[in-house]
Tab-separated table of C-alpha atoms in Angstrom:
chain	number	residue	atom	x	y	z
A	1	MET	CA	-6.619	40.489	189.357
A	2	ASP	CA	-7.703	44.118	189.735
A	3	GLY	CA	-7.729	46.535	186.824
A	4	TYR	CA	-4.689	48.407	188.041
A	5	GLU	CA	-2.696	45.165	188.171
A	6	ASP	CA	-3.687	43.887	184.735
A	7	PRO	CA	-0.585	44.312	182.529
A	8	ALA	CA	-2.738	44.031	179.397
A	9	ASN	CA	-4.062	47.550	180.140
A	10	TRP	CA	-0.568	49.039	180.209
A	11	THR	CA	0.503	50.219	176.776
A	12	PRO	CA	3.492	52.310	175.686
A	13	GLU	CA	3.271	56.078	175.932
A	14	PRO	CA	2.879	58.008	172.666
A	15	VAL	CA	6.066	59.325	171.078
A	16	ARG	CA	6.744	62.955	171.978
A	17	SER	CA	7.696	65.481	169.295
A	18	ARG	CA	11.377	66.312	168.795
A	19	GLY	CA	10.716	70.058	169.178
A	20	VAL	CA	9.128	69.702	172.598
A	21	LEU	CA	11.869	67.310	173.709
A	22	ALA	CA	14.564	69.710	172.511
A	23	LEU	CA	12.991	72.609	174.420
A	24	ARG	CA	12.708	70.490	177.556
A	25	PHE	CA	16.327	69.370	177.150
A	26	ILE	CA	17.501	72.983	176.878
A	27	GLY	CA	15.456	73.857	179.961
A	28	THR	CA	17.007	70.897	181.768
A	29	VAL	CA	20.537	71.966	180.837
A	30	LEU	CA	19.891	75.551	181.964
A	31	PHE	CA	17.740	75.027	185.066
A	32	LEU	CA	18.855	71.715	186.564
A	33	PRO	CA	22.374	72.848	187.600
A	34	ALA	CA	20.832	75.752	189.529
A	35	LEU	CA	18.413	73.346	191.182
A	36	TYR	CA	21.279	71.033	192.181
A	37	VAL	CA	23.254	73.947	193.628
A	38	PHE	CA	20.187	74.927	195.656
A	39	TRP	CA	19.734	71.390	197.016
A	40	LEU	CA	23.461	71.076	197.732
A	41	ALA	CA	23.282	74.319	199.707
A	42	ALA	CA	20.280	72.933	201.588
A	43	VAL	CA	22.249	69.791	202.461
A	44	VAL	CA	25.198	71.886	203.662
A	45	VAL	CA	22.894	73.964	205.871
A	46	LEU	CA	21.339	70.773	207.147
A	47	VAL	CA	24.762	69.330	207.992
A	48	VAL	CA	25.681	72.496	209.896
A	49	VAL	CA	22.406	72.420	211.797
A	50	SER	CA	22.747	68.687	212.399
A	51	THR	CA	26.012	69.163	214.251
A	52	PHE	CA	23.925	70.869	216.905
A	53	THR	CA	20.803	68.724	216.720
A	54	GLU	CA	21.223	65.035	215.998
A	55	ALA	CA	17.475	64.399	215.603
A	56	ILE	CA	17.143	66.659	212.565
A	57	ALA	CA	20.001	64.919	210.777
A	58	SER	CA	18.645	61.430	211.278
A	59	VAL	CA	15.246	62.297	209.820
A	60	SER	CA	15.869	64.925	207.150
A	61	MET	CA	19.257	64.044	205.651
A	62	ASP	CA	18.039	61.008	203.683
A	63	ARG	CA	15.113	62.930	202.213
A	64	ALA	CA	17.314	65.828	201.121
A	65	ILE	CA	19.825	63.526	199.428
A	66	GLU	CA	17.043	61.544	197.716
A	67	ARG	CA	15.621	64.751	196.208
A	68	ILE	CA	19.019	65.589	194.713
A	69	ARG	CA	19.452	62.121	193.222
A	70	ARG	CA	16.091	62.022	191.412
A	71	LEU	CA	15.471	63.971	188.230
A	72	PRO	CA	12.273	66.032	188.117
A	73	SER	CA	9.573	64.576	185.870
A	74	TRP	CA	9.749	67.479	183.410
A	75	CYS	CA	13.467	66.960	182.727
A	76	VAL	CA	14.664	65.357	179.503
A	77	SER	CA	18.064	63.707	179.528
A	78	TRP	CA	20.313	63.324	176.481
A	79	PRO	CA	19.559	59.566	176.130
A	80	GLU	CA	15.825	60.303	176.255
A	81	LEU	CA	16.204	62.925	173.551
A	82	ARG	CA	18.201	60.540	171.329
A	83	HIS	CA	16.140	57.372	171.898
A	84	GLU	CA	12.547	58.665	172.022
A	85	GLY	CA	10.338	55.933	170.572
A	86	ASP	CA	13.178	53.373	170.327
A	87	SER	CA	11.617	50.298	171.920
A	88	ALA	CA	14.809	48.206	171.773
A	89	TYR	CA	16.671	50.820	173.838
A	90	TYR	CA	13.889	50.969	176.428
A	91	ARG	CA	13.638	47.160	176.629
A	92	ALA	CA	17.341	47.005	177.451
A	93	ARG	CA	16.886	49.824	179.963
A	94	VAL	CA	13.996	48.019	181.707
A	95	ASP	CA	15.949	44.752	181.766
A	96	LYS	CA	18.906	46.519	183.381
A	97	VAL	CA	16.819	48.376	185.987
A	98	VAL	CA	14.775	45.322	187.024
A	99	ALA	CA	17.908	43.150	187.158
A	100	GLY	CA	19.543	45.741	189.418
A	101	TRP	CA	16.582	45.796	191.798
A	102	THR	CA	16.458	41.988	191.762
A	103	ALA	CA	20.148	41.751	192.635
A	104	ARG	CA	19.659	44.163	195.544
A	105	ALA	CA	16.507	42.454	196.816
A	106	SER	CA	17.904	38.924	196.569
A	107	ALA	CA	21.207	39.799	198.248
A	108	PRO	CA	21.766	37.816	201.448
A	109	ARG	CA	21.066	39.598	204.703
A	110	THR	CA	24.165	40.839	206.437
A	111	PRO	CA	24.194	41.316	210.211
A	112	LYS	CA	24.350	44.949	211.378
A	113	LYS	CA	23.515	46.243	207.897
A	114	THR	CA	20.274	47.547	206.475
A	115	LEU	CA	17.881	44.974	205.084
A	116	PRO	CA	17.677	44.546	201.303
A	117	PRO	CA	14.828	46.497	199.684
A	118	VAL	CA	11.540	44.651	199.292
A	119	GLU	CA	9.733	47.369	197.337
A	120	CYS	CA	10.745	49.403	194.340
A	121	ALA	CA	9.245	51.834	191.869
A	122	ILE	CA	10.318	51.879	188.226
A	123	PRO	CA	9.739	55.432	186.909
A	124	LEU	CA	8.064	56.159	183.570
A	125	ARG	CA	11.304	57.511	182.089
A	126	ASP	CA	12.709	53.956	182.209
A	127	TYR	CA	9.878	52.286	180.246
A	128	ARG	CA	8.210	55.020	178.165
A	129	ALA	CA	8.496	53.360	174.727
A	130	VAL	CA	7.668	49.794	175.836
A	131	GLY	CA	4.918	50.445	178.383
A	132	GLY	CA	4.256	49.141	181.853
A	133	GLN	CA	3.216	45.790	180.427
A	134	TYR	CA	6.809	44.970	179.514
A	135	VAL	CA	8.017	46.022	182.973
A	136	ALA	CA	5.414	43.738	184.529
A	137	GLN	CA	6.448	40.790	182.332
A	138	VAL	CA	10.148	41.182	183.145
A	139	ALA	CA	9.516	41.742	186.856
A	140	LEU	CA	7.067	38.855	187.241
A	141	ALA	CA	9.573	36.547	185.546
A	142	GLN	CA	12.195	37.542	188.125
A	143	GLY	CA	9.980	36.996	191.174
A	144	TRP	CA	8.405	40.426	191.744
A	145	GLU	CA	4.720	41.084	192.415
A	146	LEU	CA	2.764	44.108	191.194
A	147	ARG	CA	1.529	46.677	193.688
A	148	PRO	CA	-1.192	49.308	193.241
A	149	THR	CA	0.333	51.825	190.891
A	150	ASP	CA	-0.289	54.643	188.448
A	151	VAL	CA	1.374	53.308	185.313
A	152	ARG	CA	1.522	56.840	183.830
A	153	LYS	CA	4.082	57.729	186.542
A	154	GLU	CA	5.703	54.502	187.742
A	155	VAL	CA	5.312	50.750	188.182
A	156	ARG	CA	5.501	49.697	191.827
A	157	LEU	CA	6.818	46.228	192.635
A	158	TRP	CA	7.184	44.127	195.760
A	159	TRP	CA	9.767	41.341	196.201
A	160	SER	CA	7.666	38.239	196.856
A	161	ALA	CA	10.538	36.230	198.379
A	162	ALA	CA	10.652	38.671	201.304
A	163	SER	CA	7.573	37.164	202.939
């Protein structure tokens, strides 16, 4: 097993100070709505343009929507502010996220529908207080395999039953 795949090297992140988290939360509350309005406007422009050019819509629409759905890494949500350092909360969060990905990946294939996902990435905000090691333990127990990853940003997994 390579060093990047060794879960023993993956420890929890240090607890961040309440002051810094509060400032980041205030910045999130003030800046994030403006960012969402910007991305929504970009999607609307893209839809208008896509009525004239089908090729642009098929390639760019998914990327634009994905950017709206994901929170920037600097953002701090209310649950993160309240539960910083609470390992029980983050264990439950990891269990829920991995179970959700497992349910999607193990779903039976349906004709004329997209295939279930075989890869996923669990972001740091979901496992900060318990570390990547706990994510790896939960995922390996449910049939996932580790992929090359930067544990300070995310843990990448691959559904082993897909092969």
